[in-house]
Amino acid sequence: MNDITATATSADADAKSTATLVYVLQAASLLLGITYLVAVIINYVKRSEVKGTLAESHFHWQIRTFWFSLLWLLIGIATAVFVVGYFLLIANTVWVIYRIAKGWLNLNSGKPMYQ
């Protein structure tokens, strides 16, 4: 293996490890909410380092998961007065769990996320 291939492989492994860490932090946020914010900060800080790797599509997936779940959280809280908000909050939680599971499984299988 030449130096360029070894460097590319190392970059891919580092990017995959970072994406895995973000999925772990997102999953932990279901119990400790602050880790969700830490996860998205890592996404934005490391985004330029994962360009051209498998993890790039996962970072995009993770960032979109964060922002859309935040949007639905705020809508759910705002409409909680009208019972429908509670259903939105439950649906949002299920959707976030789905996104974490789907992304993590695809990452471990070496598959990119669709965008």
Tab-separated table of N, CA and C in Angstrom:
chain	number	residue	atom	x	y	z
A	1	MET	N	0.856	-1.170	0.000
A	1	MET	CA	0.000	0.000	0.000
A	1	MET	C	0.901	1.232	0.000
A	2	ASN	N	0.624	2.176	-0.872
A	2	ASN	CA	1.461	3.377	-0.909
A	2	ASN	C	0.969	4.412	0.097
A	3	ASP	N	1.731	5.491	0.245
A	3	ASP	CA	1.416	6.505	1.257
A	3	ASP	C	0.082	7.192	1.003
A	4	ILE	N	-0.259	7.418	-0.259
A	4	ILE	CA	-1.525	8.100	-0.583
A	4	ILE	C	-2.706	7.219	-0.189
A	5	THR	N	-2.634	5.944	-0.498
A	5	THR	CA	-3.710	5.017	-0.137
A	5	THR	C	-3.827	4.900	1.378
A	6	ALA	N	-2.686	4.818	2.062
A	6	ALA	CA	-2.699	4.708	3.521
A	6	ALA	C	-3.296	5.955	4.150
A	7	THR	N	-2.968	7.133	3.601
A	7	THR	CA	-3.520	8.388	4.118
A	7	THR	C	-5.018	8.458	3.884
A	8	ALA	N	-5.466	8.055	2.696
A	8	ALA	CA	-6.900	8.069	2.389
A	8	ALA	C	-7.646	7.105	3.294
A	9	THR	N	-7.073	5.926	3.505
A	9	THR	CA	-7.704	4.933	4.373
A	9	THR	C	-7.770	5.444	5.808
A	10	SER	N	-6.711	6.089	6.249
A	10	SER	CA	-6.680	6.664	7.599
A	10	SER	C	-7.727	7.769	7.746
A	11	ALA	N	-7.848	8.614	6.731
A	11	ALA	CA	-8.838	9.701	6.760
A	11	ALA	C	-10.253	9.130	6.793
A	12	ASP	N	-10.483	8.078	6.007
A	12	ASP	CA	-11.802	7.432	6.005
A	12	ASP	C	-12.119	6.828	7.368
A	13	ALA	N	-11.145	6.181	7.975
A	13	ALA	CA	-11.353	5.556	9.288
A	13	ALA	C	-11.618	6.620	10.352
A	14	ASP	N	-10.875	7.725	10.294
A	14	ASP	CA	-11.097	8.817	11.253
A	14	ASP	C	-12.482	9.427	11.064
A	15	ALA	N	-12.878	9.619	9.812
A	15	ALA	CA	-14.190	10.200	9.524
A	15	ALA	C	-15.302	9.271	10.002
A	16	LYS	N	-15.126	7.975	9.775
A	16	LYS	CA	-16.129	6.999	10.217
A	16	LYS	C	-16.220	6.982	11.743
A	17	SER	N	-15.078	7.075	12.414
A	17	SER	CA	-15.069	7.110	13.881
A	17	SER	C	-15.793	8.347	14.404
A	18	THR	N	-15.574	9.475	13.749
A	18	THR	CA	-16.235	10.712	14.165
A	18	THR	C	-17.740	10.613	13.947
A	19	ALA	N	-18.149	10.071	12.807
A	19	ALA	CA	-19.586	9.905	12.537
A	19	ALA	C	-20.214	8.951	13.554
A	20	THR	N	-19.490	7.902	13.916
A	20	THR	CA	-19.982	6.968	14.933
A	20	THR	C	-20.149	7.681	16.265
A	21	LEU	N	-19.159	8.484	16.636
A	21	LEU	CA	-19.239	9.256	17.878
A	21	LEU	C	-20.471	10.153	17.881
A	22	VAL	N	-20.744	10.794	16.756
A	22	VAL	CA	-21.911	11.674	16.678
A	22	VAL	C	-23.200	10.870	16.840
A	23	TYR	N	-23.280	9.692	16.220
A	23	TYR	CA	-24.475	8.854	16.412
A	23	TYR	C	-24.632	8.448	17.880
A	24	VAL	N	-23.521	8.131	18.540
A	24	VAL	CA	-23.572	7.774	19.962
A	24	VAL	C	-24.078	8.962	20.787
A	25	LEU	N	-23.570	10.139	20.494
A	25	LEU	CA	-24.009	11.338	21.222
A	25	LEU	C	-25.483	11.639	20.951
A	26	GLN	N	-25.908	11.451	19.701
A	26	GLN	CA	-27.327	11.660	19.399
A	26	GLN	C	-28.189	10.666	20.160
A	27	ALA	N	-27.772	9.421	20.220
A	27	ALA	CA	-28.538	8.414	20.956
A	27	ALA	C	-28.555	8.739	22.447
A	28	ALA	N	-27.429	9.170	22.984
A	28	ALA	CA	-27.353	9.530	24.406
A	28	ALA	C	-28.246	10.715	24.731
A	29	SER	N	-28.512	11.538	23.724
A	29	SER	CA	-29.347	12.729	23.963
A	29	SER	C	-30.776	12.368	24.328
A	30	LEU	N	-31.177	11.147	24.051
A	30	LEU	CA	-32.517	10.735	24.444
A	30	LEU	C	-32.630	10.674	25.962
A	31	LEU	N	-31.486	10.539	26.638
A	31	LEU	CA	-31.454	10.570	28.104
A	31	LEU	C	-30.838	11.872	28.627
A	32	LEU	N	-29.820	12.346	27.948
A	32	LEU	CA	-29.107	13.565	28.340
A	32	LEU	C	-29.156	14.542	27.170
A	33	GLY	N	-30.091	15.425	27.152
A	33	GLY	CA	-30.331	16.304	26.010
A	33	GLY	C	-29.132	17.082	25.513
A	34	ILE	N	-28.217	17.466	26.386
A	34	ILE	CA	-27.097	18.317	25.999
A	34	ILE	C	-26.179	17.649	24.977
A	35	THR	N	-26.129	16.332	24.966
A	35	THR	CA	-25.238	15.651	24.027
A	35	THR	C	-25.683	15.848	22.575
A	36	TYR	N	-26.933	16.193	22.369
A	36	TYR	CA	-27.434	16.470	21.019
A	36	TYR	C	-26.762	17.716	20.468
A	37	LEU	N	-26.633	18.722	21.312
A	37	LEU	CA	-25.970	19.960	20.916
A	37	LEU	C	-24.474	19.712	20.678
A	38	VAL	N	-23.846	18.935	21.532
A	38	VAL	CA	-22.429	18.586	21.364
A	38	VAL	C	-22.239	17.863	20.026
A	39	ALA	N	-23.143	16.965	19.694
A	39	ALA	CA	-23.049	16.201	18.445
A	39	ALA	C	-23.083	17.109	17.230
A	40	VAL	N	-24.007	18.047	17.192
A	40	VAL	CA	-24.106	18.917	16.014
A	40	VAL	C	-22.923	19.884	15.940
A	41	ILE	N	-22.380	20.277	17.070
A	41	ILE	CA	-21.179	21.123	17.063
A	41	ILE	C	-20.015	20.345	16.450
A	42	ILE	N	-19.877	19.079	16.832
A	42	ILE	CA	-18.826	18.235	16.239
A	42	ILE	C	-19.035	18.127	14.735
A	43	ASN	N	-20.286	17.943	14.303
A	43	ASN	CA	-20.580	17.874	12.863
A	43	ASN	C	-20.065	19.104	12.136
A	44	TYR	N	-20.370	20.273	12.664
A	44	TYR	CA	-19.971	21.499	11.985
A	44	TYR	C	-18.460	21.731	12.046
A	45	VAL	N	-17.838	21.413	13.166
A	45	VAL	CA	-16.397	21.616	13.309
A	45	VAL	C	-15.613	20.670	12.391
A	46	LYS	N	-16.047	19.430	12.284
A	46	LYS	CA	-15.314	18.410	11.530
A	46	LYS	C	-15.789	18.240	10.085
A	47	ARG	N	-16.789	18.997	9.684
A	47	ARG	CA	-17.390	18.805	8.365
A	47	ARG	C	-16.378	18.918	7.226
A	48	SER	N	-15.485	19.878	7.281
A	48	SER	CA	-14.502	20.035	6.194
A	48	SER	C	-13.525	18.868	6.135
A	49	GLU	N	-13.286	18.205	7.255
A	49	GLU	CA	-12.347	17.081	7.299
A	49	GLU	C	-12.916	15.802	6.694
A	50	VAL	N	-14.222	15.711	6.556
A	50	VAL	CA	-14.830	14.481	6.038
A	50	VAL	C	-15.239	14.597	4.571
A	51	LYS	N	-14.930	15.713	3.944
A	51	LYS	CA	-15.261	15.885	2.521
A	51	LYS	C	-14.658	14.736	1.709
A	52	GLY	N	-15.477	14.156	0.856
A	52	GLY	CA	-15.015	13.093	-0.020
A	52	GLY	C	-14.944	11.720	0.619
A	53	THR	N	-15.408	11.592	1.854
A	53	THR	CA	-15.406	10.285	2.516
A	53	THR	C	-16.843	9.795	2.651
A	54	LEU	N	-16.968	8.560	3.047
A	54	LEU	CA	-18.287	7.974	3.313
A	54	LEU	C	-19.039	8.789	4.371
A	55	ALA	N	-18.300	9.307	5.334
A	55	ALA	CA	-18.923	10.026	6.450
A	55	ALA	C	-19.553	11.344	6.034
A	56	GLU	N	-19.184	11.873	4.882
A	56	GLU	CA	-19.736	13.166	4.461
A	56	GLU	C	-21.262	13.113	4.374
A	57	SER	N	-21.804	12.065	3.769
A	57	SER	CA	-23.262	11.960	3.662
A	57	SER	C	-23.892	11.736	5.032
A	58	HIS	N	-23.178	11.061	5.922
A	58	HIS	CA	-23.686	10.833	7.275
A	58	HIS	C	-23.703	12.135	8.076
A	59	PHE	N	-22.691	12.961	7.892
A	59	PHE	CA	-22.688	14.263	8.564
A	59	PHE	C	-23.879	15.097	8.107
A	60	HIS	N	-24.127	15.086	6.802
A	60	HIS	CA	-25.282	15.822	6.262
A	60	HIS	C	-26.572	15.280	6.893
A	61	TRP	N	-26.696	13.977	6.967
A	61	TRP	CA	-27.856	13.303	7.573
A	61	TRP	C	-28.014	13.708	9.038
A	62	GLN	N	-26.911	13.710	9.773
A	62	GLN	CA	-26.938	14.040	11.202
A	62	GLN	C	-27.316	15.499	11.436
A	63	ILE	N	-26.767	16.380	10.625
A	63	ILE	CA	-27.085	17.808	10.766
A	63	ILE	C	-28.555	18.061	10.454
A	64	ARG	N	-29.052	17.454	9.389
A	64	ARG	CA	-30.474	17.614	9.042
A	64	ARG	C	-31.377	17.030	10.134
A	65	THR	N	-30.962	15.901	10.702
A	65	THR	CA	-31.725	15.310	11.798
A	65	THR	C	-31.832	16.300	12.948
A	66	PHE	N	-30.726	16.924	13.299
A	66	PHE	CA	-30.724	17.897	14.396
A	66	PHE	C	-31.686	19.048	14.118
A	67	TRP	N	-31.526	19.707	12.980
A	67	TRP	CA	-32.326	20.914	12.715
A	67	TRP	C	-33.808	20.612	12.554
A	68	PHE	N	-34.157	19.527	11.851
A	68	PHE	CA	-35.581	19.213	11.701
A	68	PHE	C	-36.199	18.764	13.021
A	69	SER	N	-35.439	18.038	13.822
A	69	SER	CA	-35.989	17.627	15.123
A	69	SER	C	-36.156	18.829	16.040
A	70	LEU	N	-35.247	19.789	15.953
A	70	LEU	CA	-35.389	21.012	16.742
A	70	LEU	C	-36.636	21.783	16.304
A	71	LEU	N	-36.843	21.881	15.004
A	71	LEU	CA	-38.040	22.546	14.483
A	71	LEU	C	-39.312	21.881	15.016
A	72	TRP	N	-39.386	20.534	14.917
A	72	TRP	CA	-40.582	19.825	15.373
A	72	TRP	C	-40.726	19.845	16.886
A	73	LEU	N	-39.609	19.920	17.594
A	73	LEU	CA	-39.662	20.073	19.050
A	73	LEU	C	-40.313	21.405	19.417
A	74	LEU	N	-39.881	22.460	18.759
A	74	LEU	CA	-40.444	23.788	19.045
A	74	LEU	C	-41.923	23.864	18.667
A	75	ILE	N	-42.281	23.278	17.530
A	75	ILE	CA	-43.698	23.254	17.127
A	75	ILE	C	-44.501	22.423	18.120
A	76	GLY	N	-43.952	21.295	18.553
A	76	GLY	CA	-44.633	20.433	19.525
A	76	GLY	C	-44.846	21.143	20.846
A	77	ILE	N	-43.830	21.850	21.316
A	77	ILE	CA	-43.961	22.594	22.574
A	77	ILE	C	-44.988	23.706	22.433
A	78	ALA	N	-44.939	24.402	21.307
A	78	ALA	CA	-45.872	25.513	21.092
A	78	ALA	C	-47.320	25.046	21.003
A	79	THR	N	-47.522	23.836	20.520
A	79	THR	CA	-48.891	23.336	20.360
A	79	THR	C	-49.290	22.342	21.447
A	80	ALA	N	-48.460	22.201	22.464
A	80	ALA	CA	-48.776	21.275	23.557
A	80	ALA	C	-50.044	21.692	24.299
A	81	VAL	N	-50.340	22.962	24.261
A	81	VAL	CA	-51.561	23.457	24.884
A	81	VAL	C	-52.784	22.809	24.230
A	82	PHE	N	-52.672	22.540	22.943
A	82	PHE	CA	-53.753	21.895	22.191
A	82	PHE	C	-53.401	20.432	21.985
A	83	VAL	N	-53.398	19.622	22.874
A	83	VAL	CA	-53.054	18.193	22.900
A	83	VAL	C	-52.230	17.686	21.704
A	84	VAL	N	-52.463	18.214	20.517
A	84	VAL	CA	-51.743	17.746	19.323
A	84	VAL	C	-50.227	17.862	19.500
A	85	GLY	N	-49.782	18.803	20.283
A	85	GLY	CA	-48.353	18.991	20.508
A	85	GLY	C	-47.695	17.776	21.116
A	86	TYR	N	-48.404	17.090	21.993
A	86	TYR	CA	-47.850	15.883	22.608
A	86	TYR	C	-47.635	14.786	21.570
A	87	PHE	N	-48.553	14.689	20.629
A	87	PHE	CA	-48.401	13.713	19.551
A	87	PHE	C	-47.221	14.077	18.654
A	88	LEU	N	-47.041	15.368	18.407
A	88	LEU	CA	-45.891	15.824	17.621
A	88	LEU	C	-44.579	15.505	18.342
A	89	LEU	N	-44.550	15.693	19.646
A	89	LEU	CA	-43.338	15.408	20.411
A	89	LEU	C	-43.005	13.915	20.396
A	90	ILE	N	-44.027	13.079	20.506
A	90	ILE	CA	-43.819	11.626	20.451
A	90	ILE	C	-43.345	11.218	19.049
A	91	ALA	N	-44.016	11.747	18.028
A	91	ALA	CA	-43.628	11.429	16.648
A	91	ALA	C	-42.204	11.895	16.367
A	92	ASN	N	-41.844	13.056	16.867
A	92	ASN	CA	-40.497	13.580	16.676
A	92	ASN	C	-39.462	12.657	17.317
A	93	THR	N	-39.746	12.182	18.515
A	93	THR	CA	-38.819	11.271	19.204
A	93	THR	C	-38.645	9.976	18.424
A	94	VAL	N	-39.734	9.420	17.936
A	94	VAL	CA	-39.670	8.188	17.145
A	94	VAL	C	-38.873	8.427	15.863
A	95	TRP	N	-39.103	9.576	15.222
A	95	TRP	CA	-38.403	9.922	13.992
A	95	TRP	C	-36.896	10.054	14.240
A	96	VAL	N	-36.510	10.688	15.343
A	96	VAL	CA	-35.084	10.835	15.684
A	96	VAL	C	-34.462	9.461	15.931
A	97	ILE	N	-35.145	8.599	16.646
A	97	ILE	CA	-34.635	7.240	16.883
A	97	ILE	C	-34.443	6.508	15.558
A	98	TYR	N	-35.408	6.640	14.660
A	98	TYR	CA	-35.300	6.028	13.338
A	98	TYR	C	-34.079	6.558	12.594
A	99	ARG	N	-33.887	7.882	12.593
A	99	ARG	CA	-32.772	8.493	11.868
A	99	ARG	C	-31.421	8.040	12.436
A	100	ILE	N	-31.331	7.951	13.750
A	100	ILE	CA	-30.087	7.505	14.373
A	100	ILE	C	-29.825	6.043	13.987
A	101	ALA	N	-30.835	5.195	14.127
A	101	ALA	CA	-30.674	3.765	13.829
A	101	ALA	C	-30.341	3.543	12.357
A	102	LYS	N	-31.087	4.180	11.476
A	102	LYS	CA	-30.872	4.016	10.031
A	102	LYS	C	-29.468	4.473	9.646
A	103	GLY	N	-29.068	5.626	10.134
A	103	GLY	CA	-27.747	6.152	9.807
A	103	GLY	C	-26.633	5.287	10.349
A	104	TRP	N	-26.758	4.896	11.604
A	104	TRP	CA	-25.728	4.087	12.245
A	104	TRP	C	-25.579	2.737	11.543
A	105	LEU	N	-26.695	2.106	11.213
A	105	LEU	CA	-26.642	0.827	10.503
A	105	LEU	C	-25.989	0.975	9.133
A	106	ASN	N	-26.342	2.029	8.410
A	106	ASN	CA	-25.738	2.255	7.092
A	106	ASN	C	-24.240	2.547	7.218
A	107	LEU	N	-23.863	3.328	8.225
A	107	LEU	CA	-22.442	3.637	8.445
A	107	LEU	C	-21.666	2.351	8.711
A	108	ASN	N	-22.187	1.494	9.566
A	108	ASN	CA	-21.511	0.244	9.897
A	108	ASN	C	-21.459	-0.721	8.710
A	109	SER	N	-22.398	-0.569	7.781
A	109	SER	CA	-22.412	-1.402	6.567
A	109	SER	C	-21.587	-0.786	5.440
A	110	GLY	N	-21.050	0.395	5.689
A	110	GLY	CA	-20.247	1.064	4.661
A	110	GLY	C	-21.072	1.720	3.567
A	111	LYS	N	-22.342	2.013	3.879
A	111	LYS	CA	-23.241	2.629	2.882
A	111	LYS	C	-23.401	4.114	3.186
A	112	PRO	N	-23.417	4.946	2.149
A	112	PRO	CA	-23.680	6.371	2.364
A	112	PRO	C	-25.168	6.586	2.628
A	113	MET	N	-25.483	7.727	3.206
A	113	MET	CA	-26.883	8.089	3.397
A	113	MET	C	-27.360	8.841	2.187
A	114	TYR	N	-28.598	8.636	1.807
A	114	TYR	CA	-29.173	9.404	0.704
A	114	TYR	C	-29.428	10.815	1.207
A	115	GLN	N	-29.419	11.744	0.282
A	115	GLN	CA	-29.561	13.140	0.709
A	115	GLN	C	-30.754	13.775	0.070
